[in-house]
CSV table of C-alpha atoms in Angstrom, one decimal:
chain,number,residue,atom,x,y,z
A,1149,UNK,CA,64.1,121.1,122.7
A,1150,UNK,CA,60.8,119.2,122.4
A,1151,UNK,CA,59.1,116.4,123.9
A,1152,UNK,CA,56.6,114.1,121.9
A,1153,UNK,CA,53.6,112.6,122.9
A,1154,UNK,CA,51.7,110.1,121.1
A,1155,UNK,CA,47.9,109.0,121.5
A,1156,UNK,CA,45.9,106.5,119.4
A,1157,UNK,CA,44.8,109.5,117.2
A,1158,UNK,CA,47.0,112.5,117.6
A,1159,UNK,CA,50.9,112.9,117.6
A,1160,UNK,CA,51.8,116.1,119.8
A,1161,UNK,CA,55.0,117.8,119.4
A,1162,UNK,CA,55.6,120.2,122.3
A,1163,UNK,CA,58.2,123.0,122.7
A,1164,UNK,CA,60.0,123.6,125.9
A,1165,UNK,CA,58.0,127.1,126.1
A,1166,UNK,CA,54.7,124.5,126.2
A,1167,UNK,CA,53.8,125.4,122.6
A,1168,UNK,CA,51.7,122.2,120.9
A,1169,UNK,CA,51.2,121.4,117.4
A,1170,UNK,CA,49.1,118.3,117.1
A,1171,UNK,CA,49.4,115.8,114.3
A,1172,UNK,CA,48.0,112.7,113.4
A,1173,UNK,CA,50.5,109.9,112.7
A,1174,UNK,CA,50.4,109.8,108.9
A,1175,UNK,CA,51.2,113.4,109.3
A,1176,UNK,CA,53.9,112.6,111.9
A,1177,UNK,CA,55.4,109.7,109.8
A,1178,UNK,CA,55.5,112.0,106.5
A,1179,UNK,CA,57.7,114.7,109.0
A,1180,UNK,CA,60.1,112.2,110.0
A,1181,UNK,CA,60.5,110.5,106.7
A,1182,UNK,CA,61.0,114.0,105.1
A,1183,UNK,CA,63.7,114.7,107.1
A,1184,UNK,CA,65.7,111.6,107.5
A,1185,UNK,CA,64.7,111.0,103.5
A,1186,UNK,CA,63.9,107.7,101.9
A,1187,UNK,CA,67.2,106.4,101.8
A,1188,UNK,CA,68.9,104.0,99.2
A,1189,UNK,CA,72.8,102.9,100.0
A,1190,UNK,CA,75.7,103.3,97.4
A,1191,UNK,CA,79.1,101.3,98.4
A,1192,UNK,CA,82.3,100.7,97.8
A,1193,UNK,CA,84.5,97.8,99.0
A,1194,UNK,CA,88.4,97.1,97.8
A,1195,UNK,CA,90.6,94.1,98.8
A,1196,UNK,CA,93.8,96.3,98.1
A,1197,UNK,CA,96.6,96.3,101.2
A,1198,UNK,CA,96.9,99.9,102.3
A,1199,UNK,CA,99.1,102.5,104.2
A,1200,UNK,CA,97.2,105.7,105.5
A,1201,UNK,CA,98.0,107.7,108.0
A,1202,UNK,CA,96.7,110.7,110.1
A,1203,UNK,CA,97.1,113.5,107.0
A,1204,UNK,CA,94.7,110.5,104.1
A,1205,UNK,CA,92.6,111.2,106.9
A,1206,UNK,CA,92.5,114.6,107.2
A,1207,UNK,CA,92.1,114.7,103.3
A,1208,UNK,CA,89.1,112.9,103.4
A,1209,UNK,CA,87.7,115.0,105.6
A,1210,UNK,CA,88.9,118.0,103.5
A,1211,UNK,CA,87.7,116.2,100.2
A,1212,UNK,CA,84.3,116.2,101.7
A,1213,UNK,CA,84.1,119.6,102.8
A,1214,UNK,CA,85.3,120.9,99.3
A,1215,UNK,CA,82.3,119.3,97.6
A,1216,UNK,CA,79.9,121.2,100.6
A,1217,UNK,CA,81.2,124.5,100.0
A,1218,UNK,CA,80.4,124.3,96.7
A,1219,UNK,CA,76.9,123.7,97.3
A,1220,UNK,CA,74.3,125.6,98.9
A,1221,UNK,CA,71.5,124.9,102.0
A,1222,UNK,CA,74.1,121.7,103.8
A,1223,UNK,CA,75.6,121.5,106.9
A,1224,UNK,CA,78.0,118.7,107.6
A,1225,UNK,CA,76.4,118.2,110.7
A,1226,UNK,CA,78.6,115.3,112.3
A,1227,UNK,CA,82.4,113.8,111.6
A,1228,UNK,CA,84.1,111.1,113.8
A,1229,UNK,CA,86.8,108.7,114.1
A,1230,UNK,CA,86.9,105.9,115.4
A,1231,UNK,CA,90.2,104.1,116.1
A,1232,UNK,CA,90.3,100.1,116.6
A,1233,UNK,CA,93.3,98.5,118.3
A,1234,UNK,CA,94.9,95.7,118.7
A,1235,UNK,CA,94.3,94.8,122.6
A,1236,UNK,CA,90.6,95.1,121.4
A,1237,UNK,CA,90.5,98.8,122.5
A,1238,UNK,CA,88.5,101.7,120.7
A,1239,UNK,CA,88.8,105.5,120.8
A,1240,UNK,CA,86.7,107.6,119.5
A,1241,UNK,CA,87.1,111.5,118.4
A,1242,UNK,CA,84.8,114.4,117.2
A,1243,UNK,CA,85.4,116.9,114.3
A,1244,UNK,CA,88.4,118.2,112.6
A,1245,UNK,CA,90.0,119.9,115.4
A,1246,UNK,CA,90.1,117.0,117.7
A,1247,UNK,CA,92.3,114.7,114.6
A,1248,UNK,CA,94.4,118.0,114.2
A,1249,UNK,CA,95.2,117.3,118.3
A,1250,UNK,CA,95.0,113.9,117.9
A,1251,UNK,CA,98.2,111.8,120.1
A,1252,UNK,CA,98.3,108.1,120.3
A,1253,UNK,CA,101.5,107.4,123.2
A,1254,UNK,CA,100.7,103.5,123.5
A,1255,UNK,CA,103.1,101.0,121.7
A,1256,UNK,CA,100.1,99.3,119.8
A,1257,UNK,CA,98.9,98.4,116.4
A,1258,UNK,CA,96.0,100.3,114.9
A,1259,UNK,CA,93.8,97.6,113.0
A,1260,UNK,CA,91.1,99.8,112.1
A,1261,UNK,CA,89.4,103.4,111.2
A,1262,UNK,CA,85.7,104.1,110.9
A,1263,UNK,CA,85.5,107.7,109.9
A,1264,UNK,CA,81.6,108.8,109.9
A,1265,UNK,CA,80.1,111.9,108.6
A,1266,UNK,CA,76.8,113.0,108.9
A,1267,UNK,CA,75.0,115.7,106.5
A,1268,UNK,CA,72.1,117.7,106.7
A,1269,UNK,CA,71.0,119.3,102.7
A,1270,UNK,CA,68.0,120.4,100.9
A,1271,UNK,CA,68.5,119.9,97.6
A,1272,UNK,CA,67.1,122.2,94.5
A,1273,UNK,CA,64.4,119.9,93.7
A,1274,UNK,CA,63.0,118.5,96.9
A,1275,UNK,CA,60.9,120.1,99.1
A,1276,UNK,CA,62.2,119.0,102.4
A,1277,UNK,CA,65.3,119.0,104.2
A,1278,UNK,CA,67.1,115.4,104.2
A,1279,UNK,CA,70.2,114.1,106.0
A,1280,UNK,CA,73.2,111.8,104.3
A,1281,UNK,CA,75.4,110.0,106.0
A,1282,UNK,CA,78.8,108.3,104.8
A,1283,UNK,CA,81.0,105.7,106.9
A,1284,UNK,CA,84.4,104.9,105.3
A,1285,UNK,CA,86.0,101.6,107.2
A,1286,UNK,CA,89.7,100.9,106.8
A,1287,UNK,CA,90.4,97.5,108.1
A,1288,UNK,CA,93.9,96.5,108.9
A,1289,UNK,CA,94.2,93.1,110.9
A,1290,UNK,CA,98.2,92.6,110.6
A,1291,UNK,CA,98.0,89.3,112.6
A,1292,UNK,CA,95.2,87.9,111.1
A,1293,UNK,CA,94.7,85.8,107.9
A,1294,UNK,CA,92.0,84.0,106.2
A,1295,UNK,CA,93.6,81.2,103.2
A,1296,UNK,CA,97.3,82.6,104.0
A,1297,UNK,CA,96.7,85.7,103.0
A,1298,UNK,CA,96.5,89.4,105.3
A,1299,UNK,CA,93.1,90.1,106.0
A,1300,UNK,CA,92.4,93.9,105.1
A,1301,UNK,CA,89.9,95.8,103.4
A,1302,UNK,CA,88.4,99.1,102.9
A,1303,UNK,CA,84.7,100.1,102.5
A,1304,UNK,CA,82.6,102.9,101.5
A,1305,UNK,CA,78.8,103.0,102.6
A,1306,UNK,CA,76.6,106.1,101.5
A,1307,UNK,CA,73.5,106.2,102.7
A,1308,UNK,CA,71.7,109.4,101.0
A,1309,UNK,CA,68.4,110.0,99.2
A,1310,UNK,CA,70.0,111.7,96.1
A,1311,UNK,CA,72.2,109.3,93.6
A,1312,UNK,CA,73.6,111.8,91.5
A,1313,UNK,CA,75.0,113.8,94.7
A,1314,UNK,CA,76.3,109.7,96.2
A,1315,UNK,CA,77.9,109.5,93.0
A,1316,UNK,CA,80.1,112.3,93.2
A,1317,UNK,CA,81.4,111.8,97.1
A,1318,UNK,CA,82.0,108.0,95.6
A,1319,UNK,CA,83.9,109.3,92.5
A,1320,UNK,CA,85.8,111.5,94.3
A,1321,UNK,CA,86.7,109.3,97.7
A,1322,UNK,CA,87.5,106.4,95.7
A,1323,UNK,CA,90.1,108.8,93.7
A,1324,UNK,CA,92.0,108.9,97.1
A,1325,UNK,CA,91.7,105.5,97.8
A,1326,UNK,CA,93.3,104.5,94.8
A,1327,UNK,CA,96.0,106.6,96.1
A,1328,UNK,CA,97.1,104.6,99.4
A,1329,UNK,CA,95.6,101.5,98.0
A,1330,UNK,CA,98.5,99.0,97.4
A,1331,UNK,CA,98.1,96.9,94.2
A,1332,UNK,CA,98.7,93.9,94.2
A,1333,UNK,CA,101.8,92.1,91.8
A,1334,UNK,CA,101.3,90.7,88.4
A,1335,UNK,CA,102.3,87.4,90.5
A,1336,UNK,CA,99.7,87.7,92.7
A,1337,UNK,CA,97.0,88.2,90.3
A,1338,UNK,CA,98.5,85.2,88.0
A,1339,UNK,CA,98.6,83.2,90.7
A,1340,UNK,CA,95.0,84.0,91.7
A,1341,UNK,CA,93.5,83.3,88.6
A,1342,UNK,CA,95.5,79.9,87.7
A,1343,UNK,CA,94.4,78.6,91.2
A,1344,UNK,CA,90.8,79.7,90.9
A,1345,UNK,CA,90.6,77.2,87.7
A,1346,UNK,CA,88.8,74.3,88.5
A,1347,UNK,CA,90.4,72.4,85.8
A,1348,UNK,CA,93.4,73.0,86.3
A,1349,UNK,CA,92.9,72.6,90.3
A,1350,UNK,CA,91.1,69.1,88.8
A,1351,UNK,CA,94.5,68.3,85.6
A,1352,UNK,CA,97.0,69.1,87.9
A,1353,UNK,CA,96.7,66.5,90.7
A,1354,UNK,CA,95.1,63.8,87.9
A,1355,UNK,CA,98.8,64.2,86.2
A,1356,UNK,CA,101.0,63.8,89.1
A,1357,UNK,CA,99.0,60.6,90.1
A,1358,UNK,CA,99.5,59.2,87.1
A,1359,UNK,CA,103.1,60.3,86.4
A,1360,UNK,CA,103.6,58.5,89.9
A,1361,UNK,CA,101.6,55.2,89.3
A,1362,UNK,CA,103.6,55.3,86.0
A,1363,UNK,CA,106.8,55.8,87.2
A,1364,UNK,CA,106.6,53.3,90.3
A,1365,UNK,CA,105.4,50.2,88.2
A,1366,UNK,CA,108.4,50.3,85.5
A,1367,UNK,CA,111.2,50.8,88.0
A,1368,UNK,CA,110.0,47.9,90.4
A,1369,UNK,CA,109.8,45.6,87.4
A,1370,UNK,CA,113.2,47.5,85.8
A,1371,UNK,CA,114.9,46.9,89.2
A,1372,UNK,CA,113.9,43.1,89.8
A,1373,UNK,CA,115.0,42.4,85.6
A,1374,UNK,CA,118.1,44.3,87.0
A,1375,UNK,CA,118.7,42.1,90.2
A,1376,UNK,CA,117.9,38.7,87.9
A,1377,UNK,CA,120.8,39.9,85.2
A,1378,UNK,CA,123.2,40.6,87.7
A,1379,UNK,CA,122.7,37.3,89.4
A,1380,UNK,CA,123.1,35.8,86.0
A,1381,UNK,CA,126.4,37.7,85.3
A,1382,UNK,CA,127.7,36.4,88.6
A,1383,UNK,CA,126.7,32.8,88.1
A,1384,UNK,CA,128.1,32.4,84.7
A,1385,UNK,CA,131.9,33.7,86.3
A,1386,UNK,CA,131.3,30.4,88.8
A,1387,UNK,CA,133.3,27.4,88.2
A,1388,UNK,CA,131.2,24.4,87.2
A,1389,UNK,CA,132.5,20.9,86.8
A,1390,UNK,CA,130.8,21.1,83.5
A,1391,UNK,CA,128.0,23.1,80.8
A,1392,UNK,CA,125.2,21.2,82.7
A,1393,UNK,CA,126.1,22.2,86.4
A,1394,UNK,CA,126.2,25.9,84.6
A,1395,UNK,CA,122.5,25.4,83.1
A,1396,UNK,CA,121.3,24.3,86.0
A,1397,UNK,CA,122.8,26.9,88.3
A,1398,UNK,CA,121.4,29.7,86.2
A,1399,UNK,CA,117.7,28.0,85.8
A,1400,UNK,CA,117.8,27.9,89.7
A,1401,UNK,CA,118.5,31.5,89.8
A,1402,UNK,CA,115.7,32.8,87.6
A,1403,UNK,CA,113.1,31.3,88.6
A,1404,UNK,CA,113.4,31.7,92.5
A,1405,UNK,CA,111.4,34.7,93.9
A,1406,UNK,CA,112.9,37.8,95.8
A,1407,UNK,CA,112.1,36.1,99.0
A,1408,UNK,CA,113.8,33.1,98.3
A,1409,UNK,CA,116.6,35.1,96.3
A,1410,UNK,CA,116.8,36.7,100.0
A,1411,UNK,CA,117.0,33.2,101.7
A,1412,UNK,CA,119.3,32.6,98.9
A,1413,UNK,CA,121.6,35.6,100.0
A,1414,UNK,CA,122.0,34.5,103.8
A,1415,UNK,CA,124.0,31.9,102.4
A,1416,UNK,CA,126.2,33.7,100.1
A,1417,UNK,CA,128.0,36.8,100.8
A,1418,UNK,CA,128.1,37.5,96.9
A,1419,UNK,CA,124.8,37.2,96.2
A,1420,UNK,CA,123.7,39.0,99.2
A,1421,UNK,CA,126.1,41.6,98.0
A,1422,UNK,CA,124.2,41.6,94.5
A,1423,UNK,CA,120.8,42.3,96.7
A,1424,UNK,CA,121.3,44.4,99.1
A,1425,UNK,CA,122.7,46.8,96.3
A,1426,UNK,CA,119.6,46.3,94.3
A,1427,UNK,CA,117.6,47.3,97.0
A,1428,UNK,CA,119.4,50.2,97.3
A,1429,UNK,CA,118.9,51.6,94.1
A,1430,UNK,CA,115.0,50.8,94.3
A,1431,UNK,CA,114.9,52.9,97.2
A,1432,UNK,CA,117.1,55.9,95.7
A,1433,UNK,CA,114.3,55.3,93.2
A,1434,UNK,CA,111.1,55.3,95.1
A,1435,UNK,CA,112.6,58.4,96.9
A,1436,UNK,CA,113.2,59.9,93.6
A,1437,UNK,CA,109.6,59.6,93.2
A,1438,UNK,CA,108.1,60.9,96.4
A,1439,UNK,CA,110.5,64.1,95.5
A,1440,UNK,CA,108.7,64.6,92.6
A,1441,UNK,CA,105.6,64.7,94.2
A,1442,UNK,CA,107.0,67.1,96.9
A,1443,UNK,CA,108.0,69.5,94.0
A,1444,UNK,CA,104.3,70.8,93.3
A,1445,UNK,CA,104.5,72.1,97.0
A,1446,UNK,CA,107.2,73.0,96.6
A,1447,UNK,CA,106.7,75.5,94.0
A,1448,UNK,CA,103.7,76.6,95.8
A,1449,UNK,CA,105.2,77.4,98.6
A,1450,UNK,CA,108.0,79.7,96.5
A,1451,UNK,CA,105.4,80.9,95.1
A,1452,UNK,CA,103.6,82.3,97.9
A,1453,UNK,CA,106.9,83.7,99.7
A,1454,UNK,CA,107.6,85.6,96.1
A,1455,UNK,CA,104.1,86.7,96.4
A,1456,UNK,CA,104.5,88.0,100.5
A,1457,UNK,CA,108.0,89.6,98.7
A,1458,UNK,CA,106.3,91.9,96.5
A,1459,UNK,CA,103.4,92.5,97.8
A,1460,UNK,CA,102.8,95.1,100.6
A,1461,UNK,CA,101.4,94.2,104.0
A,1462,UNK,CA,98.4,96.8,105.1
A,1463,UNK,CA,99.6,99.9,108.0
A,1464,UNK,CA,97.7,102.4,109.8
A,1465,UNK,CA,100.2,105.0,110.5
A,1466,UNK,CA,99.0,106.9,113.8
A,1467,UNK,CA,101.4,106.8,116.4
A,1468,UNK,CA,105.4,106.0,116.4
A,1469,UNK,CA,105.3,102.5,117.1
A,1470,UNK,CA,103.8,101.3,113.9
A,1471,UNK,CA,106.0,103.9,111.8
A,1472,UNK,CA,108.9,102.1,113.1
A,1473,UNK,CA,106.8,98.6,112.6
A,1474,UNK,CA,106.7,99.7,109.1
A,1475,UNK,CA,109.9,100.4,108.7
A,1476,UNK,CA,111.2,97.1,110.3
A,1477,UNK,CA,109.1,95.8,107.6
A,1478,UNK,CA,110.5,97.0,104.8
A,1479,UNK,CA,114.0,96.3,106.1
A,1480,UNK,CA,113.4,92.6,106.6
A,1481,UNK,CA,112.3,92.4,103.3
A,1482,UNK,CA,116.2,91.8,102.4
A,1483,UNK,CA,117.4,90.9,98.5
A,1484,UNK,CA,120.1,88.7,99.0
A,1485,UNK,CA,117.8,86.8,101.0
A,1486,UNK,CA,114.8,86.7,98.5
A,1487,UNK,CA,117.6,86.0,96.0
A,1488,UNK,CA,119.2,82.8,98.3
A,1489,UNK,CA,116.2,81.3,98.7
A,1490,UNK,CA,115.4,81.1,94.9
A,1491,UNK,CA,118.2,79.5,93.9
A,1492,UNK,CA,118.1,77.0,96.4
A,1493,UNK,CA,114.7,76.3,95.3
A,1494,UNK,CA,115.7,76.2,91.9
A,1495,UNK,CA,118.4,74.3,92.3
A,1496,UNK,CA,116.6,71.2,94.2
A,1497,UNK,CA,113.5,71.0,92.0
A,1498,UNK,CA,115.5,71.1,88.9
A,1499,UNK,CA,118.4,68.5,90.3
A,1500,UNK,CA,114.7,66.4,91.3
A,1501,UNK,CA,114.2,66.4,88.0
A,1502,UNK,CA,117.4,65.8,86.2
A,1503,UNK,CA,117.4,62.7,88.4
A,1504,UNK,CA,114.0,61.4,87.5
A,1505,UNK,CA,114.8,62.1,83.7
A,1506,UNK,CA,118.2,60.3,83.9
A,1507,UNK,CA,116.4,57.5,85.6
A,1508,UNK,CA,113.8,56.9,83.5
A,1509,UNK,CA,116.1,57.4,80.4
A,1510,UNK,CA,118.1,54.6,81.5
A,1511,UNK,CA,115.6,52.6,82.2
A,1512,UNK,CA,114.4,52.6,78.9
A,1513,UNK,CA,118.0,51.8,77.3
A,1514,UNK,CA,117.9,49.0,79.5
């Protein structure tokens, strides 16, 4: 042990046994820097949905202490773990023996690991001895989601005064990531980069407002050209005292308007007959319409639950509960249900659009 004492001038370290050695601060500050190095930072962050459990984290730790024993004047002078919970609880361990003992009894979800290691080296070429340090983060927030999606991550910080040396504990921890790193489906990634594409984020909603502006327009004016025919076709079966009664009965009902067609109808069963069915099909029409416009969100939505179905939710396997969490996982993840649910979806968007076609085709034969 030692205490330090520091004056303007002079920077004193003293031994427990009372021996001094006096140093001015430049001195001092050269010491400290020596020892703690001039540190730069190499890391490592993946998006990649995980499952690790209490032996990845062991092999970290082993991967680690293969590359020290292969090198000469380091001490792995510190290694922790830190467990974050669900309840907003943290436990933390020391060294390898404590994880090899290591018993979590609650019923609780793990949502994070910090594992920390702490080095102490003198490398060939430098003359003083350094430390390195090296923080791994799994991060595992089940409940939690940022734009639908699970939020989890994992990150690698090294912190070290050497690159070359940073380099290889990066090459070889990010082998083992890539090992309980879950990658994500061909979907996913499709999906990702069609909706990252401002124009087709900008196209996309452009065409469905115009397919809808286009659509609405022709089948009010197709419907009311509909209603006047049909009020024609029922005037001409009328009995008229004669050819002029006839022409006049039939001017009279093209030129009134629909709210005087209605007035019209209040007065004759037939004719309100003749409206009330018109108005029917310019409903089924306009409905036909706001399904289409439904259909892009549709789609989306399928899209995202085929996504969720494939993909693989992050787990931090430490305890029994979430081994059994994970496995309730996987079995709700059911086929025949995945498999329903598409052709339901398949089958309304595409009878949605059959419907529009037809109407639209027989519009334009009309």
């Amino acid at each position: 042990m030692y205490t330090i004492t520091m004056n303007t001038d002079v920077v004193e370290l003293k031994t427990i046994n009372e021996v001094g050695l006096p140093l001015d601060p430049e001195t001092f500050s050269r010491v400290i820097l020596d020892f703690l190095g001039r540190k730069e930072n190499l890391s490592y962050k993946s998006h990649d949905n995980f499952i690790i459990n209490l032996e990845d984290i062991s092999q970290f730790n082993h991967i680690l202490n293969s590359k020290i024993s292969y090198q000469k004047n380091i001490i792995l002078e510190h290694f922790s773990i830190n467990f974050g919970y669900s309840d907003g609880t943290f436990r933390e361990i020391n060294g390898s023996e404590a994880l090899s003992k290591f018993l979590e009894t609650r019923s609780i979800d793990t949502t994070s690991i910090n594992l920390n290691w702490k080095i102490i080296i003198k490398f060939d070429h430098s003359p003083t001895i350094e430390t390195q340090e090296i923080d791994l983060l799994f991060i595992s927030s089940i409940e939690k989601k940022i734009n639908d999606e699970d939020f989890s991550y994992i990150e690698l910080s090294i912190n070290h005064t050497n690159q070359s040396w940073a380099l290889d504990i990066l090459s070889a921890f990010k082998d083992k990531i890539n090992e309980i790193a879950i990658k994500p489906s061909i979907l996913k990634e499709k999906y990702n980069k069609i909706t990252d594409n401002l124009f087709f984020a900008t196209i996309v909603p452009m065409f469905f407002i115009v397919l809808g502006l286009g659509l609405t327009i022709p089948v009010a004016q197709n419907e009311t050209q509909r209603l006047r025919q049909d009020l024609v076709q029922y005037n001409l079966k009328q009995n008229y005292k004669d050819d002029l009664s006839k022409v006049v009965g039939l001017l009279n009902i093209t030129t009134l308007e629909r709210s005087e067609l209605k007035e019209l109808g209040t007065k004759n069963k037939e004719i309100e007959k003749i409206i009330e069915k018109n108005q029917k099909n310019v409903a089924l029409h306009l409905t036909l319409i706001v399904l289409l416009f439904i259909i892009p969100f549709v789609v989306r939505k399928y899209i995202k639950y085929s996504i969720n179905y494939f993909n693989h939710k992050s787990f931090i396997l430490v305890n029994n509960y979430s081994q059994r969490k994970l496995q309730k996982y996987k079995d709700d993840k059911s086929k025949i249900t995945y498999i329903g649910f598409t052709v339901f979806v398949t089958s309304i968007t595409f009878s949605i659009l059959a419907s529009v076609i037809f109407k639209v085709l027989d519009a334009l034969v009309f």
